[in-house]
Amino acid sequence: MTTPSVLFVCVHNAGRSQMAAGFLSHLAGDAIEVRSAGSAPAETVNAAAVEAMAEVGIDISDQTPKILTPDAVDTSDVVITMGCGDACPVFPGVSYRDWALDDPAGKGVDAVRPIRDEIKARVEALIAELVPASA
């Protein structure tokens, strides 16, 4: 069985998609290939997102926002968008999901924590779907 790949996309690739990628890497290990990108990447990852993730033991401080490319979408099994709207190219055979999440941009860590916790719950459900428990 091949390793499924998941691409998280948000506009700036600085908050939501970075937190989601951090959780997926941390919780799924090598079972799922993890990618993230943005349609208009920011210069740096959101400091409040970095702090919120550090509180749960996940370091995303070394990540950098990346530009969304058609190839990244085409070579992913699941593409999860977080408010990028029509900026994401659509390819046949790719599963698309949209997670409606508040944008943490410009918010302090207190406002980012509930977004982080919602992302964690969704990532856990995604792992359960993509990586069936060993019987």
Coordinates of C-alpha atoms in Angstrom, one line a residue:
M1 CA 0.0 0.0 0.0
T2 CA 1.3 3.4 -0.9
T3 CA 1.6 6.2 1.7
P4 CA -1.3 8.6 1.3
S5 CA -0.4 12.3 0.9
V6 CA -2.3 15.2 2.3
L7 CA -1.8 18.9 1.3
F8 CA -3.1 21.6 3.6
V9 CA -3.8 24.9 1.8
C10 CA -4.7 28.4 3.1
V11 CA -4.0 31.8 1.7
H12 CA -0.8 32.7 3.6
N13 CA 0.4 29.2 4.7
A14 CA 1.2 30.8 8.0
G15 CA -1.4 29.7 10.5
R16 CA -4.1 27.1 9.9
S17 CA -2.3 25.0 7.3
Q18 CA 0.9 25.0 9.3
M19 CA -0.8 23.9 12.5
A20 CA -2.7 21.2 10.6
A21 CA 0.6 20.0 9.0
G22 CA 2.3 20.0 12.4
F23 CA -0.5 17.9 14.0
L24 CA -0.6 15.5 11.1
S25 CA 3.2 15.0 11.1
H26 CA 3.2 14.6 14.9
L27 CA 0.3 12.2 15.2
A28 CA 0.7 10.1 12.0
G29 CA 4.4 9.9 11.8
D30 CA 5.5 8.3 8.5
A31 CA 2.1 6.8 7.8
I32 CA 1.0 9.9 5.8
E33 CA 3.0 12.3 3.7
V34 CA 2.3 15.8 4.9
R35 CA 2.5 19.0 2.8
S36 CA 1.3 22.6 3.2
A37 CA 1.2 25.6 0.9
G38 CA -0.5 28.9 0.4
S39 CA -1.9 30.8 -2.6
A40 CA -0.2 34.0 -1.3
P41 CA 2.4 32.9 1.2
A42 CA 3.3 35.1 4.1
E43 CA 6.9 35.9 4.9
T44 CA 6.9 33.9 8.2
V45 CA 4.7 31.5 10.1
N46 CA 2.2 33.2 12.5
A47 CA 3.9 33.7 15.9
A48 CA 0.7 33.0 17.8
A49 CA 0.3 29.7 15.8
V50 CA 3.9 28.8 16.7
E51 CA 3.2 29.6 20.4
A52 CA -0.2 27.7 20.5
M53 CA 1.4 24.6 19.0
A54 CA 4.4 24.8 21.4
E55 CA 1.9 24.6 24.2
V56 CA 0.9 21.1 23.0
G57 CA 4.5 20.0 22.4
I58 CA 4.7 20.5 18.7
D59 CA 7.4 22.8 17.2
I60 CA 6.5 24.5 13.9
S61 CA 8.9 27.4 14.4
D62 CA 11.3 26.0 11.7
Q63 CA 8.6 25.9 9.0
T64 CA 8.3 28.5 6.2
P65 CA 5.3 29.4 4.2
K66 CA 5.4 27.8 0.7
I67 CA 3.7 28.8 -2.6
L68 CA 0.9 26.5 -3.8
T69 CA 1.9 24.8 -7.1
P70 CA -0.4 22.8 -9.4
D71 CA 2.1 19.9 -9.1
A72 CA 1.7 19.8 -5.3
V73 CA -2.1 19.5 -5.7
D74 CA -1.9 17.0 -8.5
T75 CA 0.4 14.7 -6.6
S76 CA -1.6 14.7 -3.4
D77 CA -4.3 12.2 -2.5
V78 CA -6.3 14.6 -0.3
V79 CA -6.3 18.4 -0.5
I80 CA -7.7 20.3 2.5
T81 CA -8.4 23.9 1.9
M82 CA -8.9 26.4 4.7
G83 CA -10.4 29.5 3.1
C84 CA -8.4 29.7 -0.1
G85 CA -11.5 29.7 -2.2
D86 CA -11.0 29.4 -6.0
A87 CA -7.2 29.7 -5.8
C88 CA -6.8 25.9 -5.6
P89 CA -6.5 24.1 -8.9
V90 CA -8.7 21.1 -9.3
F91 CA -7.5 17.8 -10.7
P92 CA -9.4 14.6 -11.3
G93 CA -8.7 11.8 -8.7
V94 CA -7.8 14.2 -5.9
S95 CA -10.1 14.3 -2.9
Y96 CA -11.0 17.9 -1.9
R97 CA -12.3 19.0 1.5
D98 CA -12.8 22.5 2.8
W99 CA -12.4 23.1 6.5
A100 CA -14.1 26.3 7.5
L101 CA -11.8 27.6 10.2
D102 CA -11.3 31.1 11.6
D103 CA -8.2 32.8 10.3
P104 CA -5.7 33.3 13.2
A105 CA -3.9 36.1 11.4
G106 CA -3.5 39.1 13.6
K107 CA -5.0 37.3 16.6
G108 CA -3.2 36.6 19.9
V109 CA -2.5 33.1 21.3
D110 CA -5.7 33.1 23.3
A111 CA -7.8 33.4 20.1
V112 CA -5.6 30.8 18.3
R113 CA -6.0 28.0 20.9
P114 CA -9.6 27.1 20.0
I115 CA -8.6 27.1 16.3
R116 CA -5.7 24.8 17.1
D117 CA -7.9 22.5 19.1
E118 CA -10.5 22.3 16.2
I119 CA -7.7 21.5 13.8
K120 CA -6.3 18.8 16.0
A121 CA -9.8 17.1 16.2
R122 CA -10.2 17.2 12.4
V123 CA -6.6 15.9 11.9
E124 CA -7.3 13.0 14.2
A125 CA -10.5 12.1 12.3
L126 CA -8.5 12.4 9.0
I127 CA -5.8 10.0 10.3
A128 CA -8.5 7.5 11.4
E129 CA -10.0 7.7 7.8
L130 CA -6.7 7.4 5.9
V131 CA -4.8 5.0 8.1
P132 CA -7.1 2.1 9.1
A133 CA -6.2 0.6 12.4
S134 CA -4.2 -2.6 12.1
A135 CA -6.4 -5.6 12.7

